[in-house]
XYZ file of C-alpha atoms in Angstrom:
402
model
C 32.069 10.506 -10.112
C 30.555 8.938 -13.196
C 27.154 9.922 -14.531
C 25.834 7.188 -16.791
C 22.925 9.245 -18.092
C 25.155 12.216 -18.986
C 27.623 9.892 -20.743
C 24.770 8.482 -22.801
C 23.437 11.940 -23.708
C 26.878 13.282 -24.721
C 27.762 10.080 -26.574
C 30.815 7.899 -25.973
C 32.909 5.356 -27.854
C 34.988 2.308 -26.993
C 38.494 2.450 -28.489
C 41.414 0.029 -28.741
C 44.834 1.611 -28.189
C 48.035 -0.080 -29.468
C 51.454 1.036 -28.295
C 54.150 0.607 -25.667
C 53.540 3.966 -23.957
C 49.865 3.540 -23.032
C 50.502 4.430 -19.363
C 52.206 7.663 -20.470
C 49.178 8.392 -22.628
C 46.823 7.938 -19.653
C 48.862 10.300 -17.448
C 48.867 13.001 -20.120
C 45.089 12.567 -20.654
C 44.368 12.939 -16.934
C 46.586 16.046 -16.845
C 44.556 17.621 -19.687
C 41.195 16.754 -18.028
C 40.209 14.048 -20.500
C 37.809 11.484 -18.981
C 38.673 7.847 -19.653
C 37.010 4.874 -17.935
C 36.617 1.089 -18.211
C 40.359 0.747 -18.832
C 41.520 -2.869 -19.320
C 44.423 -4.732 -20.874
C 43.549 -7.098 -23.727
C 47.130 -7.865 -24.854
C 50.780 -7.122 -24.145
C 50.625 -3.810 -26.014
C 46.873 -3.552 -26.554
C 44.414 -1.809 -24.217
C 40.761 -0.898 -24.422
C 38.856 1.987 -22.800
C 35.786 4.234 -23.078
C 35.923 7.969 -23.830
C 33.483 10.772 -24.646
C 33.187 11.841 -28.285
C 34.382 15.398 -27.616
C 37.407 14.126 -25.662
C 38.404 11.701 -28.420
C 39.408 14.557 -30.711
C 41.493 16.070 -27.888
C 43.216 12.708 -27.486
C 44.619 12.645 -31.036
C 47.632 14.940 -30.385
C 48.538 12.835 -27.352
C 48.364 9.646 -29.427
C 50.815 11.164 -31.937
C 53.138 12.309 -29.152
C 53.266 8.870 -27.460
C 53.405 6.892 -30.684
C 50.167 5.024 -29.993
C 47.417 4.197 -32.461
C 43.683 3.985 -31.773
C 40.788 2.184 -33.357
C 37.064 2.747 -32.632
C 35.416 -0.534 -31.577
C 31.941 0.581 -30.511
C 29.731 3.674 -30.543
C 26.978 4.378 -28.024
C 24.855 7.296 -26.839
C 22.227 9.769 -27.947
C 24.116 11.267 -30.957
C 24.574 7.850 -32.553
C 20.977 6.911 -31.740
C 19.753 10.093 -33.479
C 21.949 9.264 -36.453
C 20.381 5.825 -36.745
C 16.911 7.358 -36.429
C 17.736 9.823 -39.201
C 18.574 6.920 -41.476
C 15.183 5.405 -40.655
C 13.034 8.523 -41.013
C 9.866 6.550 -41.688
C 10.173 4.639 -38.432
C 10.875 7.832 -36.478
C 7.894 9.647 -37.997
C 5.680 6.659 -37.226
C 6.829 6.624 -33.593
C 6.170 10.368 -33.263
C 2.707 9.987 -34.770
C 2.027 7.073 -32.433
C 2.861 9.134 -29.339
C 0.856 12.094 -30.660
C -2.128 9.804 -31.220
C -1.662 8.268 -27.763
C -1.553 11.742 -26.256
C -4.709 12.785 -28.066
C -6.542 9.618 -27.006
C -5.506 10.140 -23.380
C -6.910 13.682 -23.474
C -10.492 12.389 -23.620
C -12.742 10.780 -21.031
C -13.451 7.170 -21.958
C -15.172 5.853 -18.822
C -17.199 7.258 -15.914
C -17.346 5.216 -12.692
C -19.667 5.801 -9.713
C -18.782 4.601 -6.182
C -20.270 4.997 -2.717
C -23.982 4.924 -3.656
C -26.370 2.907 -1.507
C -29.824 4.348 -2.130
C -29.126 6.627 -5.117
C -29.247 4.880 -8.492
C -25.768 5.041 -10.144
C -27.445 5.568 -13.538
C -29.015 8.745 -12.132
C -25.575 9.993 -11.039
C -24.140 9.309 -14.519
C -27.083 11.125 -16.115
C -26.530 14.155 -13.845
C -22.793 14.115 -14.677
C -23.668 14.054 -18.387
C -25.643 17.287 -17.932
C -22.539 19.122 -16.638
C -20.251 17.746 -19.373
C -18.730 14.661 -17.697
C -19.398 11.894 -20.179
C -17.647 9.415 -22.418
C -15.844 11.198 -25.262
C -15.593 14.542 -23.433
C -12.368 16.487 -23.949
C -10.772 16.961 -20.531
C -9.374 20.391 -21.445
C -12.917 21.785 -21.844
C -14.129 20.520 -18.458
C -14.658 23.117 -15.750
C -12.728 23.304 -12.496
C -13.391 20.274 -10.219
C -14.879 22.516 -7.481
C -17.376 24.032 -9.920
C -18.275 20.569 -11.235
C -18.847 19.350 -7.660
C -21.216 22.246 -6.882
C -23.216 21.708 -10.071
C -23.433 17.964 -9.490
C -24.554 18.468 -5.879
C -27.345 20.786 -7.047
C -28.612 17.988 -9.324
C -28.364 15.357 -6.553
C -30.086 16.736 -3.418
C -29.822 13.321 -1.692
C -26.016 13.538 -1.755
C -24.062 15.217 1.042
C -20.801 15.347 -0.931
C -19.556 14.336 -4.383
C -15.885 13.855 -5.184
C -14.630 14.076 -8.774
C -11.330 12.312 -9.418
C -9.884 12.367 -12.951
C -7.288 9.635 -13.443
C -6.023 9.375 -17.001
C -9.008 8.579 -19.197
C -11.254 7.572 -16.276
C -13.451 9.848 -14.147
C -14.405 8.451 -10.746
C -17.440 9.991 -9.023
C -17.437 9.243 -5.298
C -20.820 9.915 -3.705
C -21.489 10.344 0.014
C -25.224 10.157 0.722
C -27.034 12.104 3.409
C -27.773 10.051 6.492
C -31.407 9.768 7.456
C -32.106 10.271 11.179
C -31.919 6.957 12.994
C -35.198 6.055 14.630
C -35.009 4.000 17.814
C -36.185 0.476 17.244
C -39.352 -0.411 19.098
C -38.693 -3.338 21.398
C -41.169 -5.443 23.300
C -40.960 -6.442 26.970
C -37.717 -8.226 27.764
C -35.321 -9.340 30.515
C -31.557 -9.049 30.474
C -30.061 -12.466 31.277
C -26.501 -13.813 31.624
C -25.014 -15.237 28.446
C -22.366 -17.226 30.352
C -21.305 -18.269 33.847
C -19.635 -15.360 35.662
C -19.213 -13.349 38.861
C -20.938 -9.963 38.776
C -18.374 -7.176 38.637
C -20.646 -4.167 38.030
C -24.373 -3.766 37.362
C -25.972 -0.490 36.210
C -29.707 -0.903 35.510
C -31.355 1.870 33.454
C -34.838 0.415 32.983
C -36.077 -2.579 34.957
C -35.319 -4.152 38.323
C -31.908 -5.541 39.300
C -32.038 -9.204 40.383
C -28.365 -9.697 41.318
C -25.645 -7.908 43.296
C -21.924 -7.363 42.899
C -19.634 -10.389 43.526
C -22.570 -12.781 43.052
C -22.023 -15.945 40.996
C -24.575 -16.257 38.171
C -25.249 -19.104 35.750
C -25.981 -18.912 32.050
C -29.599 -17.807 31.428
C -30.085 -16.315 34.907
C -32.085 -13.033 34.970
C -29.855 -10.056 35.728
C -32.249 -7.132 35.152
C -35.932 -8.005 35.179
C -38.393 -6.395 32.777
C -41.243 -6.843 35.320
C -41.650 -3.770 37.520
C -44.184 -2.886 40.201
C -45.556 -4.848 43.133
C -47.596 -8.057 43.315
C -50.867 -6.183 42.850
C -49.830 -3.915 39.989
C -47.131 -5.130 37.611
C -45.948 -3.901 34.233
C -43.690 -5.502 31.609
C -41.062 -3.159 30.145
C -38.000 -3.438 27.940
C -35.144 -3.818 30.415
C -31.978 -1.841 29.697
C -28.688 -1.551 31.476
C -25.043 -2.589 31.618
C -23.821 -5.678 33.420
C -20.134 -6.601 33.583
C -18.997 -9.952 34.880
C -15.753 -11.746 35.597
C -15.394 -14.681 33.194
C -12.630 -17.317 33.169
C -10.821 -18.707 30.141
C -8.009 -21.189 29.594
C -5.914 -20.622 26.459
C -3.546 -23.255 25.001
C -0.977 -21.753 22.609
C 2.097 -23.109 20.830
C 5.054 -21.141 19.399
C 7.898 -22.576 17.235
C 11.356 -22.088 18.748
C 12.864 -21.481 15.302
C 11.630 -18.199 13.744
C 12.345 -16.881 10.228
C 12.715 -13.088 10.115
C 13.636 -10.672 7.327
C 16.087 -7.795 7.561
C 17.198 -5.054 5.164
C 20.660 -5.457 3.639
C 20.968 -1.827 2.514
C 21.211 -2.721 -1.183
C 18.800 -0.755 -3.379
C 17.899 -0.657 -7.041
C 15.821 1.906 -8.909
C 13.945 1.526 -12.167
C 12.669 4.570 -14.052
C 9.496 4.448 -16.158
C 7.928 6.923 -18.563
C 4.154 7.086 -18.052
C 2.118 7.643 -21.197
C -1.583 7.427 -20.364
C -2.212 3.986 -18.852
C 1.120 2.619 -20.142
C 4.494 2.490 -18.356
C 7.662 2.279 -20.502
C 10.888 1.284 -18.745
C 13.587 3.863 -19.456
C 16.498 3.050 -17.164
C 18.207 0.656 -16.576
C 17.423 -1.792 -19.379
C 19.223 -4.915 -18.211
C 19.659 -5.350 -14.488
C 19.138 -8.447 -12.387
C 16.646 -8.010 -9.563
C 16.870 -9.214 -5.982
C 15.538 -12.607 -4.937
C 13.648 -10.996 -2.000
C 12.889 -7.291 -1.903
C 10.521 -4.637 -0.635
C 8.992 -2.467 -3.349
C 8.239 1.259 -3.126
C 6.666 3.195 -5.986
C 6.557 6.956 -6.526
C 4.691 8.693 -9.357
C 4.965 12.220 -10.679
C 2.220 13.397 -13.029
C 2.147 17.173 -13.702
C -1.201 18.890 -13.238
C -2.342 22.484 -13.486
C -5.744 24.133 -12.975
C -7.527 20.801 -12.807
C -5.862 19.453 -15.970
C -3.714 16.349 -15.495
C -0.999 15.642 -18.037
C -1.103 12.194 -19.684
C 2.715 12.140 -19.551
C 4.393 11.381 -16.232
C 7.267 9.642 -14.514
C 7.418 6.661 -12.181
C 10.275 5.495 -9.974
C 10.188 1.986 -8.509
C 12.682 1.326 -5.700
C 13.597 -2.235 -4.741
C 15.220 -2.696 -1.314
C 16.865 -6.066 -0.788
C 15.865 -8.150 2.212
C 17.353 -11.408 3.379
C 15.854 -14.115 5.593
C 17.530 -14.891 8.893
C 16.738 -17.733 11.264
C 16.476 -16.920 14.958
C 16.441 -19.521 17.712
C 14.188 -18.448 20.569
C 14.659 -19.385 24.188
C 11.794 -20.934 26.138
C 11.263 -17.611 27.965
C 11.067 -15.616 24.716
C 8.646 -18.129 23.176
C 6.489 -17.968 26.318
C 6.228 -14.166 26.081
C 5.208 -14.402 22.430
C 2.598 -17.042 23.328
C 1.186 -14.715 25.992
C 0.732 -11.907 23.436
C -1.083 -14.235 21.017
C -3.277 -15.622 23.803
C -4.241 -12.150 25.090
C -5.267 -10.983 21.621
C -7.309 -14.154 21.052
C -9.084 -13.921 24.425
C -9.994 -10.238 24.006
C -11.381 -10.973 20.546
C -13.602 -13.704 22.004
C -14.681 -11.546 24.969
C -15.985 -8.745 22.758
C -15.963 -4.961 22.828
C -14.810 -3.073 25.987
C -13.484 -6.281 27.592
C -10.204 -6.203 29.518
C -7.995 -8.769 31.234
C -8.050 -8.469 35.013
C -5.621 -11.268 35.828
C -3.611 -13.986 34.079
C -1.635 -16.989 35.299
C 0.582 -19.427 33.405
C -0.530 -22.943 34.305
C 2.293 -24.895 32.641
C 4.948 -24.603 29.913
C 6.152 -27.592 27.861
C 8.894 -27.660 25.201
C 8.858 -30.542 22.721
C 9.206 -31.181 18.958
C 10.746 -27.743 18.402
C 7.786 -25.887 19.927
C 6.814 -24.390 23.262
C 3.288 -25.209 24.449
C 1.830 -22.747 26.981
C -1.415 -23.024 28.945
C -2.639 -19.747 30.471
C -5.616 -18.993 32.744
C -7.290 -15.601 32.178
C -9.745 -13.650 34.288
C -11.614 -11.261 31.981
C -14.109 -8.479 32.739
C -16.673 -8.322 29.929
C -20.313 -7.517 29.143
C -22.430 -10.594 29.972
C -26.029 -9.356 29.501
C -28.193 -10.462 26.555
C -31.849 -9.858 25.795
C -34.579 -12.380 26.483
C -38.186 -11.583 25.427
C -40.896 -11.802 28.054
C -43.545 -14.243 26.823
C -46.953 -13.429 28.366
C -48.580 -16.400 30.077
C -52.067 -17.450 28.983
C -54.746 -17.280 31.664
C -55.450 -20.586 33.387
C -58.947 -22.054 32.657
C -60.388 -23.858 35.706
C -63.275 -25.312 33.707
C -65.660 -22.426 34.458
C -67.723 -21.280 31.513
């Protein structure tokens, strides 16, 4: 099995072999364990192939024995690349100095970001971080362990319940979680609970106030469900009514679904691209020239070494592309109807609100035309129907007496 990376590291050449006994030469090379690939005929007695540098010298006795001659057409791989770099020493030294400078620059903190604050001033968080050494221009190697930094920062910010310190490259992100103040109950004035829509009472549980309706009773919008007036005719008191009232509400949903659906499936073909991470930069390493897929799912994995709270500015990234292809599926009327039901249920429950559930559903009619299926569905939904209504005190009636 070929290993392209190993071939590149060891170095390989492309040679042209002339002679009538080329097949005999190949058999002898395979017998001696010499690796030859990309074999192709370019003439009646001319062939071309690729071979490792170390195997080329082992091939010379076989060339003499078979009466063939060879000529080097192309050279590729790490040894030849190093040779070219040696000839351009100035360029190589400049590249090394560039990466050293990039490494040094990525070893410092260049920005401090604060997230999660609501009541605490972010400038105050940055000032507290400056006191423990987290600031622009700080050398990351000299920073303390993240746990120690968190404890020191928490001691300077008593309003914070937790502080997270995340060092990503040259950026330090401070995530603050503030302490929650005890929630005080809101003072409410006298009120009724009334129906927000037409419904049949399913369940009523009054906590404060007087129930005005019973189960299975039809109520109209605005009708009082739990009264905030308690007591008898002689002694009455207005309170803030509380309770839970569930009612059966009816909806009609009209939904359409196309009969022709476009779906995507995986073909199994995959491609990987390798990148060298240097600080905030990603340099593509392998492969250099490869056509991508027209449609693909992308998955990215990063490996950045870290030890004792110090994150290396040098890392590795692998991006995997998985090919997908569109397929067209023709739905039957029954399949389209089931899909329409799912859409309609989700839409109705979103309209009905929290804790609502569908008690019954019935398809009224199904029509297929213009490449779509139109479905009308009747739903019976149990939902919360009570809303607040303030009690407005009535002014005393003046009969004209002074």
